[in-house]
PDB file of C-alpha atoms and ligand atoms in Angstrom:
ATOM      1  CA  MET G  26       6.826   3.343  33.703  1.00  0.00           C
ATOM      2  CA  ASN G  27       3.794   5.273  34.505  1.00  0.00           C
ATOM      3  CA  PHE G  28       2.580   8.321  31.795  1.00  0.00           C
ATOM      4  CA  SER G  29      -0.970   8.545  33.146  1.00  0.00           C
ATOM      5  CA  LYS G  30      -0.718  12.200  33.895  1.00  0.00           C
ATOM      6  CA  ASP G  31       1.280  13.129  30.959  1.00  0.00           C
ATOM      7  CA  ILE G  32       0.412  14.954  27.518  1.00  0.00           C
ATOM      8  CA  ILE G  33       3.135  13.569  25.267  1.00  0.00           C
ATOM      9  CA  VAL G  34       3.542  14.563  21.670  1.00  0.00           C
ATOM     10  CA  VAL G  35       4.886  12.084  19.052  1.00  0.00           C
ATOM     11  CA  SER G  36       6.028  13.216  15.552  1.00  0.00           C
ATOM     12  CA  GLY G  37       6.472  10.471  12.615  1.00  0.00           C
ATOM     13  CA  ALA G  38       3.438   8.774  14.727  1.00  0.00           C
ATOM     14  CA  ALA G  39       1.553   7.302  11.798  1.00  0.00           C
ATOM     15  CA  ASN G  40       4.264   4.628  11.155  1.00  0.00           C
ATOM     16  CA  GLY G  41       7.129   2.424  12.404  1.00  0.00           C
ATOM     17  CA  ILE G  42       9.162   3.298  15.784  1.00  0.00           C
ATOM     18  CA  GLY G  43       6.639   6.475  16.217  1.00  0.00           C
ATOM     19  CA  LEU G  44       3.546   4.200  16.156  1.00  0.00           C
ATOM     20  CA  ALA G  45       4.915   1.823  18.543  1.00  0.00           C
ATOM     21  CA  THR G  46       6.008   4.567  20.780  1.00  0.00           C
ATOM     22  CA  VAL G  47       2.344   5.996  20.303  1.00  0.00           C
ATOM     23  CA  ASN G  48       0.889   2.606  21.266  1.00  0.00           C
ATOM     24  CA  HIS G  49       3.059   1.781  24.206  1.00  0.00           C
ATOM     25  CA  LEU G  50       2.712   5.390  25.695  1.00  0.00           C
ATOM     26  CA  LEU G  51      -1.087   4.912  25.337  1.00  0.00           C
ATOM     27  CA  ASP G  52      -1.037   1.436  27.229  1.00  0.00           C
ATOM     28  CA  LYS G  53       0.997   3.324  30.048  1.00  0.00           C
ATOM     29  CA  GLY G  54      -2.157   5.816  30.241  1.00  0.00           C
ATOM     30  CA  ALA G  55      -0.794   8.423  28.720  1.00  0.00           C
ATOM     31  CA  GLN G  56      -2.829  11.392  26.741  1.00  0.00           C
ATOM     32  CA  VAL G  57      -1.086  11.187  23.077  1.00  0.00           C
ATOM     33  CA  ILE G  58      -0.893  13.636  20.669  1.00  0.00           C
ATOM     34  CA  ALA G  59       0.231  12.047  17.037  1.00  0.00           C
ATOM     35  CA  LEU G  60       1.648  14.343  14.290  1.00  0.00           C
ATOM     36  CA  ASP G  61       2.506  12.812  11.431  1.00  0.00           C
ATOM     37  CA  ASN G  62       2.031  14.001   7.264  1.00  0.00           C
ATOM     38  CA  ASP G  63       0.948  10.674   6.182  1.00  0.00           C
ATOM     39  CA  LYS G  64      -2.699  11.122   6.057  1.00  0.00           C
ATOM     40  CA  VAL G  65      -3.815   7.732   5.045  1.00  0.00           C
ATOM     41  CA  ALA G  66      -1.573   6.120   7.934  1.00  0.00           C
ATOM     42  CA  LEU G  67      -3.224   8.739  10.187  1.00  0.00           C
ATOM     43  CA  ASP G  68      -6.719   8.290   9.346  1.00  0.00           C
ATOM     44  CA  VAL G  69      -6.103   4.469  10.121  1.00  0.00           C
ATOM     45  CA  LEU G  70      -4.527   5.497  13.587  1.00  0.00           C
ATOM     46  CA  SER G  71      -7.680   8.098  14.327  1.00  0.00           C
ATOM     47  CA  GLU G  72     -10.040   4.938  13.724  1.00  0.00           C
ATOM     48  CA  LYS G  73      -8.273   3.058  16.377  1.00  0.00           C
ATOM     49  CA  LYS G  74      -9.038   6.078  19.169  1.00  0.00           C
ATOM     50  CA  TRP G  75     -12.856   5.843  18.272  1.00  0.00           C
ATOM     51  CA  LEU G  76     -12.681   1.994  18.512  1.00  0.00           C
ATOM     52  CA  ASN G  77     -10.951   2.027  21.704  1.00  0.00           C
ATOM     53  CA  LYS G  78     -11.831   5.185  22.925  1.00  0.00           C
ATOM     54  CA  ILE G  79      -8.253   5.771  23.773  1.00  0.00           C
ATOM     55  CA  ASN G  80      -6.907   9.280  24.883  1.00  0.00           C
ATOM     56  CA  LEU G  81      -5.341   9.995  21.543  1.00  0.00           C
ATOM     57  CA  SER G  82      -5.724  12.996  19.239  1.00  0.00           C
ATOM     58  CA  THR G  83      -4.265  12.869  15.629  1.00  0.00           C
ATOM     59  CA  TYR G  84      -3.091  16.131  13.159  1.00  0.00           C
ATOM     60  CA  GLN G  85      -1.689  16.172  10.340  1.00  0.00           C
ATOM     61  CA  VAL G  86       1.521  18.169  10.171  1.00  0.00           C
ATOM     62  CA  ASP G  87       4.638  18.790   7.920  1.00  0.00           C
ATOM     63  CA  VAL G  88       7.237  19.056  10.556  1.00  0.00           C
ATOM     64  CA  ALA G  89       9.569  20.869   7.989  1.00  0.00           C
ATOM     65  CA  ASN G  90       6.862  23.749   7.869  1.00  0.00           C
ATOM     66  CA  SER G  91       7.553  25.987  10.728  1.00  0.00           C
ATOM     67  CA  HIS G  92       4.310  28.045  10.627  1.00  0.00           C
ATOM     68  CA  GLU G  93       2.164  24.395  10.293  1.00  0.00           C
ATOM     69  CA  VAL G  94       4.305  23.047  13.544  1.00  0.00           C
ATOM     70  CA  GLU G  95       3.830  26.438  15.521  1.00  0.00           C
ATOM     71  CA  GLN G  96       0.024  26.530  14.864  1.00  0.00           C
ATOM     72  CA  VAL G  97      -0.622  22.690  16.003  1.00  0.00           C
ATOM     73  CA  ILE G  98       1.072  23.278  19.178  1.00  0.00           C
ATOM     74  CA  GLN G  99      -0.764  26.167  20.010  1.00  0.00           C
ATOM     75  CA  HIS G 100      -3.809  24.494  19.519  1.00  0.00           C
ATOM     76  CA  ILE G 101      -2.694  21.672  21.643  1.00  0.00           C
ATOM     77  CA  GLU G 102      -1.664  23.929  24.042  1.00  0.00           C
ATOM     78  CA  ASP G 103      -5.170  25.873  24.253  1.00  0.00           C
ATOM     79  CA  SER G 104      -7.538  22.937  23.560  1.00  0.00           C
ATOM     80  CA  ILE G 105      -6.064  19.832  25.252  1.00  0.00           C
ATOM     81  CA  GLY G 106      -3.403  21.255  27.984  1.00  0.00           C
ATOM     82  CA  ALA G 107       0.370  21.461  28.671  1.00  0.00           C
ATOM     83  CA  ILE G 108       2.654  19.388  26.753  1.00  0.00           C
ATOM     84  CA  ASP G 109       4.618  17.179  29.249  1.00  0.00           C
ATOM     85  CA  LYS G 110       7.016  15.601  26.936  1.00  0.00           C
ATOM     86  CA  LEU G 111       7.586  15.440  22.865  1.00  0.00           C
ATOM     87  CA  VAL G 112       9.048  12.283  21.055  1.00  0.00           C
ATOM     88  CA  CYS G 113      10.675  13.541  17.919  1.00  0.00           C
ATOM     89  CA  SER G 114      10.605  10.102  15.341  1.00  0.00           C
ATOM     90  CA  SER G 115       9.463  11.664  11.997  1.00  0.00           C
ATOM     91  CA  GLY G 116      12.406  11.145   9.515  1.00  0.00           C
ATOM     92  CA  ILE G 117      13.206  10.296   5.528  1.00  0.00           C
ATOM     93  CA  LEU G 118      15.881   8.380   4.022  1.00  0.00           C
ATOM     94  CA  ARG G 119      16.889   9.275   0.490  1.00  0.00           C
ATOM     95  CA  MET G 120      20.046   7.041  -0.625  1.00  0.00           C
ATOM     96  CA  GLY G 121      22.562   8.254  -2.988  1.00  0.00           C
ATOM     97  CA  ALA G 122      26.282   9.179  -3.682  1.00  0.00           C
ATOM     98  CA  LEU G 123      26.901  12.804  -2.086  1.00  0.00           C
ATOM     99  CA  ASN G 124      28.471  14.112  -5.414  1.00  0.00           C
ATOM    100  CA  THR G 125      25.555  12.574  -7.473  1.00  0.00           C
ATOM    101  CA  LEU G 126      22.934  13.435  -4.974  1.00  0.00           C
ATOM    102  CA  SER G 127      20.254  16.060  -5.926  1.00  0.00           C
ATOM    103  CA  ASP G 128      19.536  19.467  -4.264  1.00  0.00           C
ATOM    104  CA  GLU G 129      16.045  18.280  -3.747  1.00  0.00           C
ATOM    105  CA  ASP G 130      17.210  15.364  -1.876  1.00  0.00           C
ATOM    106  CA  TRP G 131      19.607  16.888   0.359  1.00  0.00           C
ATOM    107  CA  TYR G 132      17.393  19.826   1.347  1.00  0.00           C
ATOM    108  CA  LYS G 133      14.769  17.489   1.810  1.00  0.00           C
ATOM    109  CA  THR G 134      16.546  15.285   3.949  1.00  0.00           C
ATOM    110  CA  PHE G 135      17.847  18.303   6.370  1.00  0.00           C
ATOM    111  CA  ALA G 136      14.010  20.083   6.078  1.00  0.00           C
ATOM    112  CA  VAL G 137      12.566  16.922   7.968  1.00  0.00           C
ATOM    113  CA  ASN G 138      15.394  15.151   9.814  1.00  0.00           C
ATOM    114  CA  THR G 139      16.970  17.865  11.385  1.00  0.00           C
ATOM    115  CA  THR G 140      14.930  21.581  10.588  1.00  0.00           C
ATOM    116  CA  GLY G 141      11.742  19.817  11.371  1.00  0.00           C
ATOM    117  CA  VAL G 142      13.114  18.636  14.951  1.00  0.00           C
ATOM    118  CA  PHE G 143      14.132  21.867  15.547  1.00  0.00           C
ATOM    119  CA  HIS G 144      10.540  23.457  14.284  1.00  0.00           C
ATOM    120  CA  LEU G 145       9.351  21.091  17.160  1.00  0.00           C
ATOM    121  CA  CYS G 146      11.770  21.652  19.877  1.00  0.00           C
ATOM    122  CA  ARG G 147      11.902  25.110  20.063  1.00  0.00           C
ATOM    123  CA  ALA G 148       7.547  25.137  19.775  1.00  0.00           C
ATOM    124  CA  VAL G 149       7.266  22.633  22.651  1.00  0.00           C
ATOM    125  CA  THR G 150      10.193  23.574  24.798  1.00  0.00           C
ATOM    126  CA  LEU G 151       9.611  27.316  24.631  1.00  0.00           C
ATOM    127  CA  ARG G 152       6.248  26.634  26.663  1.00  0.00           C
ATOM    128  CA  MET G 153       7.887  24.071  28.748  1.00  0.00           C
ATOM    129  CA  GLN G 154      10.468  26.320  30.045  1.00  0.00           C
ATOM    130  CA  GLN G 155       7.242  28.612  31.158  1.00  0.00           C
ATOM    131  CA  ARG G 156       6.252  25.639  33.629  1.00  0.00           C
ATOM    132  CA  LYS G 157      10.063  24.569  34.522  1.00  0.00           C
ATOM    133  CA  GLN G 158       9.595  20.903  33.498  1.00  0.00           C
ATOM    134  CA  GLY G 159       9.711  18.688  30.852  1.00  0.00           C
ATOM    135  CA  ALA G 160      11.154  15.873  28.502  1.00  0.00           C
ATOM    136  CA  VAL G 161      12.413  15.798  24.795  1.00  0.00           C
ATOM    137  CA  VAL G 162      13.621  12.453  23.080  1.00  0.00           C
ATOM    138  CA  ALA G 163      14.427  12.863  19.371  1.00  0.00           C
ATOM    139  CA  VAL G 164      15.414   9.823  17.179  1.00  0.00           C
ATOM    140  CA  SER G 165      18.459  10.033  15.672  1.00  0.00           C
ATOM    141  CA  SER G 166      20.449   7.066  14.125  1.00  0.00           C
ATOM    142  CA  ASN G 167      23.752   4.954  14.450  1.00  0.00           C
ATOM    143  CA  ALA G 168      24.319   6.487  11.199  1.00  0.00           C
ATOM    144  CA  ALA G 169      25.089   9.842  12.778  1.00  0.00           C
ATOM    145  CA  SER G 170      28.059   8.413  14.556  1.00  0.00           C
ATOM    146  CA  VAL G 171      29.696   6.207  11.512  1.00  0.00           C
ATOM    147  CA  PRO G 172      30.255   6.944   7.883  1.00  0.00           C
ATOM    148  CA  ARG G 173      28.029   5.115   6.065  1.00  0.00           C
ATOM    149  CA  ALA G 174      28.190   4.818   1.892  1.00  0.00           C
ATOM    150  CA  ASN G 175      25.282   6.329   0.038  1.00  0.00           C
ATOM    151  CA  MET G 176      23.744   7.612   3.152  1.00  0.00           C
ATOM    152  CA  GLY G 177      25.615  10.619   3.522  1.00  0.00           C
ATOM    153  CA  ALA G 178      22.845  13.459   3.288  1.00  0.00           C
ATOM    154  CA  TYR G 179      20.737  11.142   5.921  1.00  0.00           C
ATOM    155  CA  ALA G 180      23.563  10.496   8.186  1.00  0.00           C
ATOM    156  CA  ALA G 181      24.687  14.310   8.390  1.00  0.00           C
ATOM    157  CA  SER G 182      21.388  15.217   9.018  1.00  0.00           C
ATOM    158  CA  LYS G 183      21.188  12.656  11.833  1.00  0.00           C
ATOM    159  CA  ALA G 184      24.637  13.846  13.103  1.00  0.00           C
ATOM    160  CA  ALA G 185      22.929  17.430  13.440  1.00  0.00           C
ATOM    161  CA  VAL G 186      19.906  16.787  15.174  1.00  0.00           C
ATOM    162  CA  THR G 187      21.996  14.834  17.501  1.00  0.00           C
ATOM    163  CA  SER G 188      24.158  17.854  18.292  1.00  0.00           C
ATOM    164  CA  LEU G 189      20.889  20.056  18.159  1.00  0.00           C
ATOM    165  CA  ILE G 190      19.658  17.881  21.004  1.00  0.00           C
ATOM    166  CA  LYS G 191      22.461  18.155  23.036  1.00  0.00           C
ATOM    167  CA  CYS G 192      23.028  21.816  22.794  1.00  0.00           C
ATOM    168  CA  LEU G 193      19.067  22.175  23.555  1.00  0.00           C
ATOM    169  CA  GLY G 194      19.886  20.148  26.895  1.00  0.00           C
ATOM    170  CA  LEU G 195      22.686  22.166  27.832  1.00  0.00           C
ATOM    171  CA  GLU G 196      20.385  25.325  27.463  1.00  0.00           C
ATOM    172  CA  LEU G 197      17.224  24.196  28.853  1.00  0.00           C
ATOM    173  CA  ALA G 198      18.980  21.854  32.152  1.00  0.00           C
ATOM    174  CA  ALA G 199      18.343  24.658  34.685  1.00  0.00           C
ATOM    175  CA  ASP G 200      14.950  24.712  33.656  1.00  0.00           C
ATOM    176  CA  ASN G 201      14.092  21.062  34.568  1.00  0.00           C
ATOM    177  CA  ILE G 202      13.765  20.047  31.059  1.00  0.00           C
ATOM    178  CA  ARG G 203      15.715  16.981  30.034  1.00  0.00           C
ATOM    179  CA  CYS G 204      16.640  16.560  26.043  1.00  0.00           C
ATOM    180  CA  ASN G 205      18.095  12.927  25.097  1.00  0.00           C
ATOM    181  CA  ILE G 206      18.492  11.140  21.875  1.00  0.00           C
ATOM    182  CA  VAL G 207      17.900   7.331  20.857  1.00  0.00           C
ATOM    183  CA  SER G 208      20.198   6.186  18.078  1.00  0.00           C
ATOM    184  CA  PRO G 209      18.636   2.980  16.172  1.00  0.00           C
ATOM    185  CA  GLY G 210      20.394   0.943  14.092  1.00  0.00           C
ATOM    186  CA  SER G 211      18.631  -1.221  11.416  1.00  0.00           C
ATOM    187  CA  THR G 212      15.088  -1.682  12.531  1.00  0.00           C
ATOM    188  CA  ASP G 213      12.153  -3.443  11.010  1.00  0.00           C
ATOM    189  CA  THR G 214      10.013  -0.448   9.340  1.00  0.00           C
ATOM    190  CA  GLN G 215       9.087   1.142   6.099  1.00  0.00           C
ATOM    191  CA  MET G 216      12.493   3.114   6.048  1.00  0.00           C
ATOM    192  CA  GLN G 217      14.662  -0.097   6.713  1.00  0.00           C
ATOM    193  CA  ARG G 218      12.595  -2.175   4.086  1.00  0.00           C
ATOM    194  CA  GLN G 219      13.104   0.115   1.398  1.00  0.00           C
ATOM    195  CA  LEU G 220      16.793  -1.032   1.495  1.00  0.00           C
ATOM    196  CA  TRP G 221      16.030  -4.859   0.876  1.00  0.00           C
ATOM    197  CA  THR G 222      16.242  -5.928  -2.557  1.00  0.00           C
ATOM    198  CA  ASP G 223      14.586  -9.172  -2.055  1.00  0.00           C
ATOM    199  CA  ASP G 224      14.100 -12.021   0.708  1.00  0.00           C
ATOM    200  CA  SER G 225      17.908 -11.842   1.536  1.00  0.00           C
ATOM    201  CA  GLY G 226      17.739  -8.374   2.534  1.00  0.00           C
ATOM    202  CA  PRO G 227      17.313  -8.763   6.486  1.00  0.00           C
ATOM    203  CA  GLN G 228      20.068 -11.534   6.613  1.00  0.00           C
ATOM    204  CA  ARG G 229      22.425  -9.178   4.529  1.00  0.00           C
ATOM    205  CA  VAL G 230      22.312  -6.508   6.741  1.00  0.00           C
ATOM    206  CA  ILE G 231      22.962  -8.707   9.528  1.00  0.00           C
ATOM    207  CA  GLU G 232      25.807 -10.474   7.827  1.00  0.00           C
ATOM    208  CA  GLY G 233      27.253  -6.653   6.837  1.00  0.00           C
ATOM    209  CA  ASP G 234      28.568  -5.672   3.401  1.00  0.00           C
ATOM    210  CA  LEU G 235      32.588  -5.298   3.902  1.00  0.00           C
ATOM    211  CA  ALA G 236      32.368  -3.767   0.374  1.00  0.00           C
ATOM    212  CA  ASN G 237      30.948  -1.029   1.567  1.00  0.00           C
ATOM    213  CA  TYR G 238      32.771  -1.249   4.634  1.00  0.00           C
ATOM    214  CA  ARG G 239      29.602  -2.164   6.594  1.00  0.00           C
ATOM    215  CA  LEU G 240      29.788  -4.144   9.930  1.00  0.00           C
ATOM    216  CA  GLY G 241      26.801  -6.766  10.268  1.00  0.00           C
ATOM    217  CA  ILE G 242      25.189  -6.512  13.605  1.00  0.00           C
ATOM    218  CA  PRO G 243      26.659  -8.556  16.626  1.00  0.00           C
ATOM    219  CA  LEU G 244      23.553  -9.555  18.283  1.00  0.00           C
ATOM    220  CA  GLN G 245      22.301 -11.176  14.892  1.00  0.00           C
ATOM    221  CA  LYS G 246      19.280  -9.748  14.580  1.00  0.00           C
ATOM    222  CA  ILE G 247      17.315  -6.876  13.262  1.00  0.00           C
ATOM    223  CA  ALA G 248      15.509  -4.755  15.934  1.00  0.00           C
ATOM    224  CA  THR G 249      12.149  -4.721  16.415  1.00  0.00           C
ATOM    225  CA  VAL G 250      10.091  -1.486  16.929  1.00  0.00           C
ATOM    226  CA  ASP G 251       9.519  -2.431  20.420  1.00  0.00           C
ATOM    227  CA  ASP G 252      13.275  -2.351  21.062  1.00  0.00           C
ATOM    228  CA  ILE G 253      13.472   1.066  20.118  1.00  0.00           C
ATOM    229  CA  THR G 254      10.417   2.051  21.865  1.00  0.00           C
ATOM    230  CA  GLN G 255      11.539   0.699  25.510  1.00  0.00           C
ATOM    231  CA  ALA G 256      14.760   2.873  24.835  1.00  0.00           C
ATOM    232  CA  ILE G 257      12.544   6.067  23.924  1.00  0.00           C
ATOM    233  CA  LEU G 258      10.142   5.427  27.352  1.00  0.00           C
ATOM    234  CA  PHE G 259      12.980   4.734  29.571  1.00  0.00           C
ATOM    235  CA  LEU G 260      14.358   8.395  28.667  1.00  0.00           C
ATOM    236  CA  LEU G 261      11.110   9.814  28.870  1.00  0.00           C
ATOM    237  CA  SER G 262      10.224   8.306  32.321  1.00  0.00           C
ATOM    238  CA  ASP G 263      11.092   9.534  35.770  1.00  0.00           C
ATOM    239  CA  HIS G 264      13.616   6.470  35.846  1.00  0.00           C
ATOM    240  CA  ALA G 265      15.929   8.865  33.607  1.00  0.00           C
ATOM    241  CA  SER G 266      15.554  11.560  36.128  1.00  0.00           C
ATOM    242  CA  HIS G 267      19.059  12.498  36.179  1.00  0.00           C
ATOM    243  CA  ILE G 268      19.807  11.644  32.379  1.00  0.00           C
ATOM    244  CA  THR G 269      20.148  14.667  29.831  1.00  0.00           C
ATOM    245  CA  MET G 270      21.867  15.272  26.754  1.00  0.00           C
ATOM    246  CA  HIS G 271      22.820  11.357  26.486  1.00  0.00           C
ATOM    247  CA  ASP G 272      22.573   9.257  23.109  1.00  0.00           C
ATOM    248  CA  LEU G 273      21.532   5.618  23.903  1.00  0.00           C
ATOM    249  CA  ARG G 274      22.332   3.816  20.726  1.00  0.00           C
ATOM    250  CA  VAL G 275      20.305   0.884  20.201  1.00  0.00           C
ATOM    251  CA  ASP G 276      21.699  -0.915  17.208  1.00  0.00           C
ATOM    252  CA  GLY G 277      22.481  -4.732  18.092  1.00  0.00           C
ATOM    253  CA  GLY G 278      26.374  -3.592  18.554  1.00  0.00           C
ATOM    254  CA  ALA G 279      26.802  -2.614  14.743  1.00  0.00           C
ATOM    255  CA  THR G 280      28.779   0.325  15.288  1.00  0.00           C
ATOM    256  CA  LEU G 281      30.651  -1.579  18.166  1.00  0.00           C
ATOM    257  CA  GLY G 282      29.519   1.038  20.824  1.00  0.00           C
ATOM    258  CA  ALA G 283      32.202   3.668  18.852  1.00  0.00           C
ATOM    259  CA  VAL G 284      31.686   6.966  20.126  1.00  0.00           C
TER     260      VAL G 284
HETATM  261  N1  NAD T   8      14.261   1.825  10.420  1.00  0.00           N
HETATM  262  C1  NAD T   8      15.666   1.854  10.676  1.00  0.00           C
HETATM  263  O1  NAD T   8      16.202   1.250  10.491  1.00  0.00           O
HETATM  264  C2  NAD T   8      16.073   3.286  11.756  1.00  0.00           C
HETATM  265  C3  NAD T   8      17.230   3.310  12.060  1.00  0.00           C
HETATM  266  C4  NAD T   8      17.802   4.388  12.733  1.00  0.00           C
HETATM  267  C5  NAD T   8      17.157   5.573  13.027  1.00  0.00           C
HETATM  268  N2  NAD T   8      15.646   5.279  12.276  1.00  0.00           N
HETATM  269  C6  NAD T   8      14.777   6.806  12.323  1.00  0.00           C
HETATM  270  O2  NAD T   8      13.865   6.320  13.441  1.00  0.00           O
HETATM  271  C7  NAD T   8      13.027   7.411  12.954  1.00  0.00           C
HETATM  272  C8  NAD T   8      11.687   6.566  12.701  1.00  0.00           C
HETATM  273  O3  NAD T   8      11.459   6.100  11.776  1.00  0.00           O
HETATM  274  P1  NAD T   8      11.016   4.663  10.913  1.00  0.00           P
HETATM  275  O4  NAD T   8      11.998   3.857  10.529  1.00  0.00           O
HETATM  276  O5  NAD T   8       9.886   4.324  11.691  1.00  0.00           O
HETATM  277  O6  NAD T   8      10.343   4.876   9.413  1.00  0.00           O
HETATM  278  P2  NAD T   8       9.034   4.761   9.015  1.00  0.00           P
HETATM  279  O7  NAD T   8       9.072   5.809   7.587  1.00  0.00           O
HETATM  280  O8  NAD T   8       8.319   3.819   8.928  1.00  0.00           O
HETATM  281  O9  NAD T   8       8.309   6.119   9.963  1.00  0.00           O
HETATM  282  C9  NAD T   8       8.667   7.591   9.773  1.00  0.00           C
HETATM  283  C10 NAD T   8       7.443   8.652   9.995  1.00  0.00           C
HETATM  284  O10 NAD T   8       7.683   9.756   9.752  1.00  0.00           O
HETATM  285  C11 NAD T   8       6.587  10.357   9.075  1.00  0.00           C
HETATM  286  N3  NAD T   8       7.336  11.752   8.550  1.00  0.00           N
HETATM  287  C12 NAD T   8       8.110  12.024   7.345  1.00  0.00           C
HETATM  288  N4  NAD T   8       8.400  12.914   6.977  1.00  0.00           N
HETATM  289  C13 NAD T   8       7.615  13.577   7.357  1.00  0.00           C
HETATM  290  C14 NAD T   8       7.167  15.067   7.765  1.00  0.00           C
HETATM  291  N5  NAD T   8       7.684  16.078   6.790  1.00  0.00           N
HETATM  292  N6  NAD T   8       6.154  15.521   8.756  1.00  0.00           N
HETATM  293  C15 NAD T   8       5.918  14.488   9.579  1.00  0.00           C
HETATM  294  N7  NAD T   8       5.857  13.439   9.700  1.00  0.00           N
HETATM  295  C16 NAD T   8       6.729  12.938   8.479  1.00  0.00           C
HETATM  296  C17 NAD T   8       6.305   9.312   7.813  1.00  0.00           C
HETATM  297  O11 NAD T   8       4.980   9.612   7.469  1.00  0.00           O
HETATM  298  C18 NAD T   8       6.414   8.581   8.898  1.00  0.00           C
HETATM  299  O12 NAD T   8       4.971   7.974   9.647  1.00  0.00           O
HETATM  300  C19 NAD T   8      13.400   8.201  11.653  1.00  0.00           C
HETATM  301  O13 NAD T   8      13.578   9.622  12.421  1.00  0.00           O
HETATM  302  C20 NAD T   8      14.479   7.438  11.254  1.00  0.00           C
HETATM  303  O14 NAD T   8      15.486   8.337  10.446  1.00  0.00           O
HETATM  304  C21 NAD T   8      15.295   4.418  11.649  1.00  0.00           C
HETATM  305  O1  LIG T   9      20.314  -0.100   8.132  1.00  0.00           O
HETATM  306  C1  LIG T   9      20.982   0.792   9.115  1.00  0.00           C
HETATM  307  O2  LIG T   9      21.546   0.772   9.332  1.00  0.00           O
HETATM  308  C2  LIG T   9      19.831   2.043   8.737  1.00  0.00           C
HETATM  309  C3  LIG T   9      18.977   2.247   7.740  1.00  0.00           C
HETATM  310  C4  LIG T   9      18.045   3.721   7.696  1.00  0.00           C
HETATM  311  C5  LIG T   9      18.102   4.226   8.247  1.00  0.00           C
HETATM  312  C6  LIG T   9      19.002   3.971   9.775  1.00  0.00           C
HETATM  313  O3  LIG T   9      19.078   5.353  10.173  1.00  0.00           O
HETATM  314  C7  LIG T   9      20.023   3.496   9.496  1.00  0.00           C
HETATM  315  O4  LIG T   9      20.596   2.795  11.045  1.00  0.00           O
END
């Protein structure tokens, strides 16, 4: 897969799956624009740019802020160039039973995981539409497809973003813009590690939790960020030139491939 001619925006780029996606895209020659609201981690990423003189720009953005997103996308298009591809990886996880969840946790979960993706896709694809080309990949979750105890707000926000991307793909197919989803299962990042209460955390995820009707992982391992990034790059690439509105689940079989 070659991305040497592409300008690619990645949100959630400072950590986890987004950061791995940035690194793989840079290795494949892309000009990458990294967006995140984690200034400390973004500054670490920026340091890499000066050390390795690579095609990387970083911007601190809150994807939940419509004005900030519109401003940064316009700035990128004016000062760097036409955006060819977009990866939406930013996300938050607020755990809790639905009937005791706070308004703040509910609203913030949707603001970042769903509305944030909407802001980015609207700003980028309106410009892609003028050029009749582009590709979008949003990182959803296998939790969008199966009920998960104490993750109801998150799962609902991911089900919404999955539907959002499929509808966007339908609307933009005639403009040669492909929109797809990667739905990871348990992946070794900060978001996953917040769930591990002790050293046995990973093994317990792999073995499952029948008390919460949670299957284990048939492939008997937690995903690495590279497992997810490979799926993201495939759907971004020309190898997926006839794929749109697809939801590629990368979860080691944890949801038994259920639709
Ligand atoms: N780790 C898992 O087990 C797992 C499984 C399925 C799906 N996912 C999804 O994968 C994506 C990446 O998550 P991750 O596991 O790499 O977690 P992570 O916490 O390591 O990375 C998430 C990134 O999003 C950024 N972010 C959060 N809110 C933001 C905002 N308002 N504006 C801009 N950036 C913001 C964070 O700063 C962080 O850099 C998320 O959408 C997550 O829901 C993760
Ligand atoms: O372990 C899991 O299945 C998950 C943990 C955190 C977020 C993910 O979307 C979810 O798949």
